[in-house]
DNA sequence: CGTTCGATGCGTACGTTGTACGCTTGTGGT
DNA sequence: ACCACAAGCGTACAACGTACGCATCGAACG
């Protein structure tokens, strides 16, 4: 009997791949990938460092599994219904997942060892495009374009040195402080007369670009 | 006199920030960021590890400087002439620089400690857009969209598990091997009937998406 | 109930990394 | 000829990933 044994294992604080994975993701969410060390992870789990290696081949294996766990959090686009709303929804879903797990940005597309959730996700995206009327070549184009934009946006947004609109002024000041005034006039202009205005949120740019891209893709699809 | 002293220093194999930087970039180009180690770097320069620290505050400082060196390699878009050709050219230039320095992808937009070349580059991009007729808000939109796409494309392309079109078949086979056949039909279709066709090069996707985005931006600019 | 055996956890140890600290050596200016 | 400062180095340490082999424990079986 497996269930009986597993249940007991669960009841006690038995280690398991799942527990290690969850703790690792939490760790990385909290402090970035740098804070994820096997030793600290073991400490959180109240276990000796080497105990982890019964459930994980090595750190790379762990990280691969973590990435697939993030993919599993992303809503799959449906193949029926409007392709455009499906793509829009999946873009938002990816963005949100990456916002929850900033450490994953830059690793998600790591071609090496794609996990099942990764493959299923991409399969569903292509399926949705094909069902929406894109031929193979255009589905490939759309897929590449959308993915590049989504991950690129996450990347640039992640690296922004400010979080809310309040801190922007301070950060901008500090960033430009070492340089002579008037050295970067256009940067200065866009900062003072756009970015620093109340109500600005860089996150809003995401849907703007997404819609522009989806408009372009619809045009391609219609004339194919 | 500074020049005299500097000249002598140059003539001999004196260490300098420039020399350290160049060697570090070479090292990273060759083997990725993981291969860039203060100790190996010192070895290449025929110097003791700690000697480096006279010219570099620490490894992070070194990496920041390396990133700015990459920015310095990128052609600045001109503010006069067609905005569209300027943007197209700078996109290609960024792509090429990132192809030469794959380790830099994912770090380029690191908001912390932007160097002068970085700021000058972004200032020129915004300047070119403004001169091309974009108002402030639309320049911000265009800037965000283009940057996201360019970096995102570099990111996804970098992580592709294959290099030329020859290896694709093998890699695809290996990647899908652990999973039941027919599990990912759309992925399979696009691989066998598009990606694996002779003449396919993922790099070609870049200009396709770029043109689609530029078309969209032109439409925005015209109706603003 | 006693034995056995595989799964799980752990202690120790090693090689590699970044880098703090203070000494040594060489060099340009006086 | 001297000196002061810059440049390079030797030693040392803490933190990391992880190889290797032993200890332990619970389930299954006789």
XYZ file of C-alpha atoms (C1' of nucleotides) in Angstrom:
508
model
C 0.000 0.000 0.000
C 1.376 3.329 -0.952
C -1.272 5.666 0.331
C -1.081 4.465 3.908
C 2.689 4.923 4.005
C 2.594 8.265 2.252
C -0.072 9.527 4.616
C 2.036 8.703 7.634
C 5.042 10.294 6.007
C 3.003 13.413 5.438
C 1.744 13.499 8.978
C 5.262 13.554 10.275
C 7.690 16.177 9.075
C 9.157 13.838 6.567
C 11.109 15.455 3.784
C 9.858 15.071 0.232
C 10.658 16.512 -3.147
C 7.516 18.612 -2.896
C 8.457 20.063 0.475
C 11.970 20.862 -0.677
C 10.609 22.463 -3.823
C 8.091 24.583 -2.009
C 10.621 25.801 0.520
C 13.101 26.576 -2.242
C 10.565 28.655 -4.137
C 9.653 30.527 -0.967
C 13.294 31.177 -0.264
C 13.913 32.487 -3.761
C 10.740 34.570 -3.726
C 11.853 36.210 -0.524
C 15.447 36.989 -1.283
C 16.237 36.204 -4.878
C 18.244 33.335 -6.254
C 21.346 34.411 -4.370
C 19.665 33.750 -1.070
C 18.772 30.260 -2.150
C 21.556 28.091 -0.829
C 21.354 24.447 -0.010
C 22.502 25.141 3.505
C 19.917 27.807 4.271
C 17.249 25.718 2.641
C 18.175 22.831 4.893
C 18.043 25.101 7.901
C 14.524 26.262 7.053
C 13.449 22.662 6.697
C 15.204 21.782 9.961
C 17.330 19.210 8.307
C 21.009 18.674 7.604
C 22.192 20.050 4.270
C 23.014 16.680 2.823
C 19.543 15.386 3.536
C 18.261 17.446 0.617
C 20.266 15.411 -1.818
C 18.017 12.404 -1.290
C 15.273 14.333 -3.052
C 17.194 16.461 -5.478
C 20.100 15.445 -7.672
C 21.861 18.761 -7.250
C 21.109 22.442 -7.198
C 20.578 22.676 -10.945
C 18.048 19.899 -10.782
C 16.295 21.773 -8.001
C 16.190 24.996 -9.990
C 14.869 23.203 -13.061
C 12.066 21.780 -10.971
C 11.344 25.198 -9.499
C 11.010 26.662 -12.977
C 8.550 24.021 -13.998
C 6.596 24.739 -10.835
C 6.267 28.335 -11.970
C 5.038 27.210 -15.379
C 2.456 25.089 -13.647
C 1.037 28.238 -12.052
C 0.310 29.836 -15.413
C -3.207 29.520 -16.810
C -3.322 27.630 -20.065
C -4.929 29.507 -22.940
C -8.004 27.775 -24.230
C -8.085 26.591 -27.830
C -11.711 27.519 -28.347
C -13.026 31.013 -28.097
C -11.349 34.127 -29.373
C -7.619 33.674 -29.916
C -7.029 37.246 -28.966
C -8.614 37.112 -25.552
C -6.838 33.809 -24.985
C -3.462 35.354 -25.801
C -4.224 38.404 -23.761
C -5.164 36.319 -20.789
C -2.146 34.099 -20.984
C 0.140 37.131 -21.275
C -1.324 38.562 -18.100
C -1.031 35.213 -16.415
C 2.625 34.875 -17.322
C 3.315 38.408 -16.208
C 1.660 37.782 -12.861
C 3.509 34.542 -12.310
C 6.799 36.248 -13.040
C 5.884 39.069 -10.701
C 5.387 36.516 -7.945
C 8.651 34.782 -8.781
C 11.049 37.411 -10.051
C 14.011 35.068 -9.727
C 12.518 32.940 -12.498
C 12.763 35.651 -15.138
C 15.636 34.819 -17.388
C 15.484 31.147 -16.522
C 12.011 30.349 -17.795
C 13.156 30.046 -21.353
C 16.208 28.053 -20.490
C 16.080 25.491 -23.265
C 17.862 22.876 -21.232
C 15.590 20.360 -19.555
C 12.169 21.858 -20.133
C 9.735 20.307 -17.703
C 6.293 18.942 -18.564
C 4.430 22.066 -17.431
C 6.695 24.135 -19.666
C 6.014 21.978 -22.700
C 2.304 21.773 -22.004
C 2.140 25.535 -21.703
C 3.836 26.184 -25.009
C 1.839 23.477 -26.687
C -1.366 25.134 -25.545
C -0.224 28.549 -26.782
C 0.528 27.244 -30.232
C -2.680 25.247 -30.242
C -4.679 28.343 -29.413
C -3.053 30.303 -32.212
C -3.615 27.531 -34.734
C -7.252 27.199 -33.715
C -7.563 30.959 -34.053
C -6.695 30.768 -37.705
C -2.950 31.265 -37.844
C -1.132 29.032 -40.250
C 2.002 27.307 -39.069
C 4.451 29.985 -40.106
C 2.386 32.808 -38.660
C 1.767 30.897 -35.468
C 5.526 30.615 -35.105
C 5.915 34.318 -35.701
C 3.203 35.235 -33.247
C 4.548 32.867 -30.670
C 8.061 34.242 -30.889
C 6.925 37.828 -30.845
C 4.603 37.467 -27.896
C 7.046 35.464 -25.832
C 9.864 37.880 -26.485
C 7.719 40.803 -25.463
C 6.323 39.204 -22.346
C 9.650 38.019 -21.013
C 11.409 41.177 -22.080
C 8.890 43.302 -20.297
C 9.219 41.242 -17.166
C 12.969 41.571 -17.416
C 13.026 45.334 -17.774
C 10.343 45.826 -15.181
C 12.052 43.550 -12.704
C 15.186 45.547 -12.949
C 13.596 48.894 -12.382
C 15.224 50.459 -9.381
C 11.928 51.609 -7.914
C 8.786 49.875 -6.896
C 5.998 52.398 -6.594
C 5.666 55.842 -8.086
C 6.645 57.508 -4.830
C 10.266 56.486 -4.864
C 10.883 57.388 -8.473
C 11.932 60.960 -7.841
C 14.538 59.998 -5.287
C 15.974 57.196 -7.347
C 16.149 59.257 -10.511
C 17.911 62.001 -8.626
C 20.429 59.604 -7.181
C 20.985 57.863 -10.486
C 21.829 61.028 -12.350
C 23.680 62.697 -9.492
C 27.204 61.628 -10.515
C 26.804 63.204 -13.940
C 26.820 66.813 -15.065
C 23.432 68.423 -15.243
C 22.015 68.590 -18.736
C 24.064 65.612 -19.849
C 21.007 63.547 -20.617
C 18.275 66.020 -21.552
C 15.762 63.613 -23.081
C 16.063 61.185 -20.222
C 15.569 64.076 -17.853
C 12.539 65.303 -19.757
C 10.792 61.977 -19.838
C 11.507 61.443 -16.163
C 10.309 64.792 -14.900
C 7.418 65.294 -17.301
C 6.084 61.806 -17.587
C 7.409 59.171 -15.254
C 7.310 61.318 -12.157
C 3.799 62.591 -12.733
C 1.283 61.325 -10.200
C -0.586 58.263 -11.347
C 2.203 56.935 -13.480
C 2.793 53.227 -13.213
C 5.276 51.500 -15.441
C 3.241 48.350 -15.224
C 0.561 50.037 -17.338
C 2.919 50.008 -20.285
C 2.528 46.274 -20.494
C -0.999 46.237 -21.834
C -0.274 49.104 -24.186
C 2.476 47.169 -25.946
C 0.546 43.942 -25.756
C -2.463 45.467 -27.489
C -0.296 47.010 -30.168
C 1.254 43.634 -30.872
C -2.082 41.836 -30.858
C -3.458 44.427 -33.281
C -0.550 43.747 -35.609
C -1.023 40.022 -35.352
C -4.726 40.274 -36.079
C -3.903 42.196 -39.223
C -1.492 39.466 -40.269
C -4.003 36.760 -39.555
C -6.781 38.490 -41.481
C -4.684 38.921 -44.603
C -3.059 35.495 -44.539
C 52.924 64.847 -16.057
C 50.437 62.116 -16.338
C 50.897 61.033 -19.927
C 54.544 60.185 -19.552
C 53.880 57.987 -16.554
C 50.883 56.354 -18.163
C 52.830 55.605 -21.300
C 55.505 53.793 -19.384
C 52.880 51.941 -17.447
C 51.292 50.900 -20.698
C 54.546 49.813 -22.216
C 55.111 47.468 -19.346
C 52.470 44.943 -18.435
C 51.097 47.135 -15.756
C 47.600 46.322 -14.614
C 44.872 48.866 -15.196
C 41.133 49.022 -14.910
C 40.914 48.843 -18.699
C 43.047 45.725 -18.897
C 41.090 44.026 -16.165
C 37.838 44.961 -17.843
C 38.850 43.707 -21.240
C 40.110 40.426 -19.887
C 36.939 39.985 -17.875
C 34.752 40.542 -20.925
C 36.828 38.080 -22.928
C 36.547 35.543 -20.173
C 32.777 35.945 -19.964
C 32.394 35.873 -23.747
C 34.269 32.617 -23.887
C 32.650 30.687 -21.100
C 29.721 32.611 -19.688
C 29.472 34.433 -16.409
C 30.130 31.272 -14.449
C 33.591 30.997 -15.907
C 34.365 34.520 -14.836
C 36.160 34.080 -11.583
C 38.451 36.545 -9.907
C 41.076 33.869 -9.597
C 40.968 32.728 -13.206
C 40.922 36.324 -14.319
C 44.056 36.964 -12.299
C 45.667 33.920 -13.825
C 44.999 35.141 -17.349
C 46.493 38.494 -16.457
C 49.450 36.749 -14.800
C 48.816 38.428 -11.541
C 47.830 37.404 -8.045
C 44.083 37.387 -7.389
C 44.212 40.191 -4.874
C 45.994 42.464 -7.303
C 42.719 42.917 -9.139
C 41.177 44.621 -6.179
C 43.362 47.670 -6.681
C 41.418 48.391 -9.847
C 38.003 47.034 -9.044
C 36.061 47.446 -5.829
C 34.613 43.950 -5.986
C 33.106 41.567 -8.465
C 29.824 43.443 -8.696
C 31.662 46.615 -9.521
C 33.529 44.744 -12.223
C 30.349 43.358 -13.723
C 28.695 46.776 -13.688
C 31.643 48.162 -15.616
C 31.500 45.262 -18.058
C 27.851 46.001 -18.750
C 28.593 49.615 -19.484
C 31.351 48.484 -21.823
C 28.772 46.517 -23.777
C 26.512 49.570 -23.967
C 29.433 51.523 -25.324
C 29.611 49.092 -28.252
C 26.087 49.852 -29.362
C 25.617 52.405 -32.123
C 23.669 55.428 -30.988
C 20.578 56.177 -33.055
C 20.793 59.520 -34.741
C 18.235 62.189 -33.905
C 17.947 63.425 -37.458
C 16.776 61.315 -40.334
C 13.935 58.853 -40.301
C 13.044 57.711 -36.794
C 12.107 54.333 -38.126
C 15.419 53.522 -39.733
C 17.130 54.857 -36.637
C 15.132 52.539 -34.393
C 15.611 49.638 -36.735
C 19.325 50.184 -36.794
C 19.687 50.507 -33.083
C 17.630 47.341 -32.545
C 19.999 45.440 -34.813
C 22.970 46.967 -33.067
C 21.710 45.942 -29.647
C 20.934 42.476 -30.897
C 24.428 42.102 -32.320
C 26.095 43.368 -29.171
C 24.099 40.916 -27.099
C 25.023 38.142 -29.493
C 28.681 38.935 -28.918
C 28.184 39.086 -25.156
C 25.492 36.621 -24.266
C 26.347 36.805 -20.581
C 25.149 40.419 -20.587
C 21.560 39.552 -21.465
C 19.475 39.903 -18.364
C 21.937 42.272 -16.756
C 21.781 45.116 -19.254
C 18.610 46.511 -17.796
C 19.733 46.118 -14.259
C 18.547 49.424 -12.891
C 21.192 49.538 -10.206
C 24.189 51.651 -11.075
C 23.606 52.460 -14.728
C 26.846 53.594 -16.287
C 27.338 56.613 -18.516
C 27.189 54.639 -21.780
C 23.923 53.135 -20.645
C 22.396 56.523 -19.885
C 23.726 58.071 -23.056
C 22.291 55.214 -25.083
C 18.825 55.543 -23.628
C 18.958 59.290 -23.872
C 19.724 58.995 -27.579
C 16.882 56.542 -28.145
C 14.361 58.817 -26.530
C 15.824 61.799 -28.348
C 15.441 60.040 -31.674
C 11.831 59.199 -30.977
C 11.008 62.722 -29.867
C 12.665 64.167 -32.951
C 10.695 61.714 -35.046
C 7.446 63.206 -33.870
C 6.460 61.154 -30.838
C 5.086 63.130 -27.952
C 6.395 62.368 -24.504
C 3.829 59.749 -23.594
C 4.126 57.938 -26.896
C 7.890 58.086 -26.790
C 7.719 56.370 -23.414
C 5.404 53.740 -24.844
C 7.594 53.138 -27.859
C 10.708 52.993 -25.775
C 9.282 50.455 -23.368
C 7.848 48.315 -26.123
C 10.981 48.239 -28.231
C 13.285 47.566 -25.326
C 11.120 44.798 -23.994
C 11.012 43.134 -27.371
C 14.708 43.457 -28.087
C 15.857 42.139 -24.747
C 13.162 39.505 -24.660
C 14.147 38.215 -28.040
C 17.781 38.069 -27.035
C 16.781 36.214 -23.917
C 14.691 33.582 -25.634
C 17.155 33.165 -28.457
C 20.082 32.851 -26.099
C 18.405 30.037 -24.302
C 17.591 28.016 -27.361
C 19.168 24.613 -26.959
C 20.452 24.582 -30.526
C 22.709 26.807 -32.543
C 22.259 26.026 -36.232
C 19.384 24.399 -38.016
C 21.226 21.103 -38.261
C 21.109 20.207 -34.623
C 17.456 21.042 -34.209
C 16.146 17.621 -35.061
C 18.370 15.853 -32.562
C 17.648 18.264 -29.786
C 13.924 18.219 -30.343
C 13.957 14.450 -30.288
C 15.902 14.347 -27.066
C 13.767 16.997 -25.444
C 10.529 15.190 -26.073
C 11.897 11.716 -25.530
C 10.902 11.365 -21.850
C 7.263 12.086 -22.630
C 4.586 9.953 -24.262
C 4.236 10.402 -27.981
C 1.399 12.680 -28.990
C 1.469 14.462 -25.658
C 2.295 17.788 -27.269
C 0.803 17.678 -30.753
C 1.057 21.352 -31.638
C 4.627 21.622 -30.468
C 5.376 18.558 -32.508
C 3.686 19.979 -35.573
C 5.483 23.268 -35.475
C 8.792 21.553 -34.921
C 8.506 19.012 -37.696
C 6.698 21.142 -40.237
C 8.321 24.486 -39.699
C 11.358 24.678 -37.471
C 13.035 21.615 -38.860
C 12.537 22.593 -42.483
C 15.755 23.439 -44.298
C 16.549 27.117 -44.314
C 14.816 27.855 -41.075
C 16.690 30.230 -38.779
C 15.150 31.444 -35.587
C 17.159 34.625 -35.869
C 14.990 35.651 -38.808
C 12.064 36.022 -36.470
C 13.685 39.082 -34.985
C 13.119 41.382 -37.913
C 9.622 40.082 -38.462
C 8.533 41.095 -34.979
C 10.520 44.277 -35.111
C 8.809 45.413 -38.293
C 5.412 44.548 -36.929
C 6.102 46.675 -33.872
C 7.508 49.547 -35.889
C 4.425 49.452 -38.130
C 2.243 49.725 -35.079
C 4.269 52.579 -33.673
C 4.122 54.466 -36.952
C 0.359 54.178 -36.876
C 0.307 55.587 -33.363
C 2.627 58.417 -34.288
C 0.600 59.375 -37.352
C -2.668 59.593 -35.459
C -1.299 61.352 -32.415
C 8.025 -11.104 17.768
C 12.541 -10.946 15.551
C 14.943 -10.202 11.410
C 16.019 -8.006 7.357
C 16.377 -4.525 3.960
C 15.588 -0.433 1.428
C 14.701 4.356 2.054
C 15.909 8.339 4.476
C 18.811 11.383 6.988
C 23.401 12.879 8.587
C 28.706 13.901 9.786
C 32.758 14.753 7.897
C 35.535 16.509 4.574
C 37.228 18.682 0.255
C 37.720 21.916 -3.371
C 36.261 26.451 -4.990
C 34.687 30.973 -4.467
C 34.919 36.208 -2.994
C 37.574 39.160 -0.440
C 39.541 41.511 4.324
C 43.924 42.782 6.114
C 48.425 44.158 6.278
C 53.115 43.603 4.327
C 56.439 44.399 0.450
C 58.213 46.366 -3.403
C 58.899 49.451 -6.915
C 58.576 54.219 -8.843
C 58.244 59.328 -9.594
C 59.049 63.666 -7.488
C 61.937 66.313 -4.665
C 69.544 60.007 -2.068
C 65.452 59.956 -0.055
C 60.598 59.560 0.716
C 55.754 58.849 0.164
C 52.476 56.733 -2.169
C 50.675 53.477 -5.459
C 50.627 48.774 -6.967
C 50.966 44.031 -6.224
C 50.884 40.041 -3.180
C 50.499 36.197 0.743
C 47.832 34.545 4.023
C 43.569 33.581 5.847
C 38.617 33.000 6.471
C 33.783 32.276 5.790
C 30.398 30.450 2.753
C 29.246 27.554 -0.832
C 28.057 22.879 -3.464
C 28.480 18.274 -2.807
C 31.145 13.268 -2.657
C 31.267 9.445 0.353
C 30.013 6.287 3.630
C 27.702 5.338 8.026
C 23.486 5.375 11.108
C 18.775 4.790 11.739
C 14.187 3.704 11.201
C 9.950 1.768 9.628
C 7.528 -1.764 6.713
C 7.346 -6.297 5.266
C 7.957 -10.841 6.051
C 8.858 -15.165 8.362
